[in-house]
mmCIF file of C-alpha atoms in Angstrom:
data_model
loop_
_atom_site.group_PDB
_atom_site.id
_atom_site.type_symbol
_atom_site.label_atom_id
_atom_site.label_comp_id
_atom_site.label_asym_id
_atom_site.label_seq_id
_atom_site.Cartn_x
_atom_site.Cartn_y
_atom_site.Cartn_z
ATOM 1 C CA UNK A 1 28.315 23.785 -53.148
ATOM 2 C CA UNK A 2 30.902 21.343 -54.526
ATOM 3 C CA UNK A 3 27.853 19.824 -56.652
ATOM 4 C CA UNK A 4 26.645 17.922 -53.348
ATOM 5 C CA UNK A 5 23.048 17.600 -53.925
ATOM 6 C CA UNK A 6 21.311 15.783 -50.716
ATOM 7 C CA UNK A 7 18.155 14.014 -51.134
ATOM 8 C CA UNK A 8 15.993 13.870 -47.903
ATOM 9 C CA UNK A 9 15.821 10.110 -46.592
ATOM 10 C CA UNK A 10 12.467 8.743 -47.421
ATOM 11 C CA UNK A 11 12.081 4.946 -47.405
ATOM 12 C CA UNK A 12 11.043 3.605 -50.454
ATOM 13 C CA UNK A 13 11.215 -0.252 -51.027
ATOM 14 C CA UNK A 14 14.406 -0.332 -48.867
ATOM 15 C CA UNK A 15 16.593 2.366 -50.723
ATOM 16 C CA UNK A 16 16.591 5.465 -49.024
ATOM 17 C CA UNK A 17 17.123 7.492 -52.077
ATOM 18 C CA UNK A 18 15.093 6.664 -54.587
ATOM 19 C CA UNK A 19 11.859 8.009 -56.805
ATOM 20 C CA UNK A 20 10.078 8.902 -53.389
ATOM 21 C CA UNK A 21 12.511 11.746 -52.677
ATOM 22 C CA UNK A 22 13.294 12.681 -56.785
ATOM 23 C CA UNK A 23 10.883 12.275 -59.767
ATOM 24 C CA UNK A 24 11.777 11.396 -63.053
ATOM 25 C CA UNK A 25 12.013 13.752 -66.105
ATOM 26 C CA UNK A 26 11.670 12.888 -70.042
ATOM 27 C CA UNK A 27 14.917 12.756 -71.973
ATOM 28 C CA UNK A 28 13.472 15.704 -73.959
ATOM 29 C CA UNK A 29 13.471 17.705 -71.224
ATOM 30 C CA UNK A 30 16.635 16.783 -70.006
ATOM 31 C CA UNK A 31 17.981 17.921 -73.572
ATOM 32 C CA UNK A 32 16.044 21.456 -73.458
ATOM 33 C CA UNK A 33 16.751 22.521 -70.073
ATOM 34 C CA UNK A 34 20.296 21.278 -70.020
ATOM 35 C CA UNK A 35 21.606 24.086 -71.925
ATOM 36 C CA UNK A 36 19.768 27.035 -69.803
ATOM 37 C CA UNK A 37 21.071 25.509 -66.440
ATOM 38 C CA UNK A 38 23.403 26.947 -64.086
ATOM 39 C CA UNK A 39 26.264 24.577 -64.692
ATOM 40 C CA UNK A 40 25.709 23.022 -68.380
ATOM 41 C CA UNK A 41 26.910 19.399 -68.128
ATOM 42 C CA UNK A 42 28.838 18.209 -65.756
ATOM 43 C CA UNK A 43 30.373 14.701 -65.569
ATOM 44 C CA UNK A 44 31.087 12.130 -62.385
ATOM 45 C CA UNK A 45 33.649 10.258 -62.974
ATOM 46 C CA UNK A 46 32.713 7.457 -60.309
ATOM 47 C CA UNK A 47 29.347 7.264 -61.724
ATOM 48 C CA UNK A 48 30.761 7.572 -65.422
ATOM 49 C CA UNK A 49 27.432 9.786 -65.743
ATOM 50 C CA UNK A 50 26.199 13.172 -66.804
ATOM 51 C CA UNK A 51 24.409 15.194 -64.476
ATOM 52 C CA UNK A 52 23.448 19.312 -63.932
ATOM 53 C CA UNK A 53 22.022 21.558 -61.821
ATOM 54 C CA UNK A 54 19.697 24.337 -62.052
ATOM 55 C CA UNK A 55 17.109 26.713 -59.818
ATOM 56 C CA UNK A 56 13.544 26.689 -60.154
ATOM 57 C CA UNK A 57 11.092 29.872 -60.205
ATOM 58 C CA UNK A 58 11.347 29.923 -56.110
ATOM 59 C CA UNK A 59 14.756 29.883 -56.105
ATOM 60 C CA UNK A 60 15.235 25.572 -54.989
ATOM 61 C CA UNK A 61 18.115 24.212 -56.408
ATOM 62 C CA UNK A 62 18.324 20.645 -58.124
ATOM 63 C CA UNK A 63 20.590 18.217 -59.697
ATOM 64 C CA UNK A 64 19.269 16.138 -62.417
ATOM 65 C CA UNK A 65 21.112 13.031 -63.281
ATOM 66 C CA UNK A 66 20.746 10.800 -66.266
ATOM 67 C CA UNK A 67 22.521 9.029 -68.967
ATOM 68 C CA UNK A 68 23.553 9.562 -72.673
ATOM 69 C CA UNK A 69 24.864 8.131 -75.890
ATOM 70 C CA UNK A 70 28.488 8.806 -74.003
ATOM 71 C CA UNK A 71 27.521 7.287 -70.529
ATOM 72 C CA UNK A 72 25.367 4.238 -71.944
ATOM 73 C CA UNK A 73 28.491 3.391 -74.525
ATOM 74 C CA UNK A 74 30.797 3.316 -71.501
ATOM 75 C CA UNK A 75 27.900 0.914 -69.384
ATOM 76 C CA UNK A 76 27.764 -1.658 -73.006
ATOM 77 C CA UNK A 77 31.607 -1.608 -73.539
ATOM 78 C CA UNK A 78 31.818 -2.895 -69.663
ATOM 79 C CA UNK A 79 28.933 -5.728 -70.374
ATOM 80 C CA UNK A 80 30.763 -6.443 -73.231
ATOM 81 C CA UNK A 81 34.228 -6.462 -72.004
ATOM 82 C CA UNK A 82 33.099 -8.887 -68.899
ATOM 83 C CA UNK A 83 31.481 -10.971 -71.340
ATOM 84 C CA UNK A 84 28.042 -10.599 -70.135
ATOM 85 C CA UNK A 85 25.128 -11.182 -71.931
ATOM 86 C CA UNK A 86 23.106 -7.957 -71.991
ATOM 87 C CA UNK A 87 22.612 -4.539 -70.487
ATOM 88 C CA UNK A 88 19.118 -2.864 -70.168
ATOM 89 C CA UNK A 89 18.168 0.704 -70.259
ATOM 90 C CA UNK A 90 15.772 2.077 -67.909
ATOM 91 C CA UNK A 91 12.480 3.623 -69.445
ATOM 92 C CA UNK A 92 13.790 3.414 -72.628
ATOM 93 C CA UNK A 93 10.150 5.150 -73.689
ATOM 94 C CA UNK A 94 11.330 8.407 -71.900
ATOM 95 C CA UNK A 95 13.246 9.195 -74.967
ATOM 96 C CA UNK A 96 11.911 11.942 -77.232
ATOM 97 C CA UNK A 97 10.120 10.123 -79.975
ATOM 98 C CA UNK A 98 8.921 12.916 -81.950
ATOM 99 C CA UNK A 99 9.599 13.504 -85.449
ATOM 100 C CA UNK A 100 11.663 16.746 -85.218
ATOM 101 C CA UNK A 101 14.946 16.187 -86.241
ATOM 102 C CA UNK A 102 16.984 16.699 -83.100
ATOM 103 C CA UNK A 103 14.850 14.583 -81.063
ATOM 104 C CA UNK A 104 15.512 11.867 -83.690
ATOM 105 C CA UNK A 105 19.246 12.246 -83.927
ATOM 106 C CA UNK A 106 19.589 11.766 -79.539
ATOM 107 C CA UNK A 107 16.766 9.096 -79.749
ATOM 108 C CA UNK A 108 19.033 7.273 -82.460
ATOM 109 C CA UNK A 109 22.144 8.006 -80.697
ATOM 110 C CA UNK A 110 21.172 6.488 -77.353
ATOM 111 C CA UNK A 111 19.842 2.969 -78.858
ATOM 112 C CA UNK A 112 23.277 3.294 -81.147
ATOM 113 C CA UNK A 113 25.145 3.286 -77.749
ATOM 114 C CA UNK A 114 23.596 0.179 -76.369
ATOM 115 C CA UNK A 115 25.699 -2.059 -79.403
ATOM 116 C CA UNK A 116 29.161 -0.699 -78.873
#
């Protein structure tokens, strides 16, 4: 309700939400299942990311955050902006590196939004 996805607390190298209560999913998935979810992509503006939701075979709902060409560009203009020297992506090799064409054009587009 109200997008208010609550991960249970499970202490993980002192952040209570963190990979021990989520997992992490390739960008190619992301991409694919994006479009079949229950609420397509939604934005947060606090966050200045993209995130969705969805219901697995059983009927559990989830929320899947993650970044893209629009949310990285926003991260590199602030570094830039502030004059800082760099910004990093996280698991940059989670990106679809295939050779069909889509997965080229949002692998492209993502390391294009790192040099605003």
């Amino acid at each position: 309700q109200d997008h208010v996805c609550s991960l249970p607390k499970v202490p993980f190298r002192g952040a209570p939400c963190s990979d021990a209560a989520g997992r992490q999913v390739p960008y190619a998935t992301i991409m694919k299942q994006v479009n079949s979810s229950l609420s397509g992509v939604l934005w947060d503006e606090a966050q200045k990311a993209p995130f969705y939701e969805y219901k697995d075979s059983v009927g559990q709902f989830h929320q899947v955050w993650f970044d893209d060409p629009h949310s990285i560009s926003l991260k590199a203009a602030y570094v830039k902006s502030r004059g800082l020297r760099g910004i990093g992506m996280w698991n940059g090799n989670s990106l679809d590196y295939s050779r069909e064409a889509v997965a080229e054009q949002q692998t492209q587009a993502m390391w294009q939004a790192l040099t605003p």
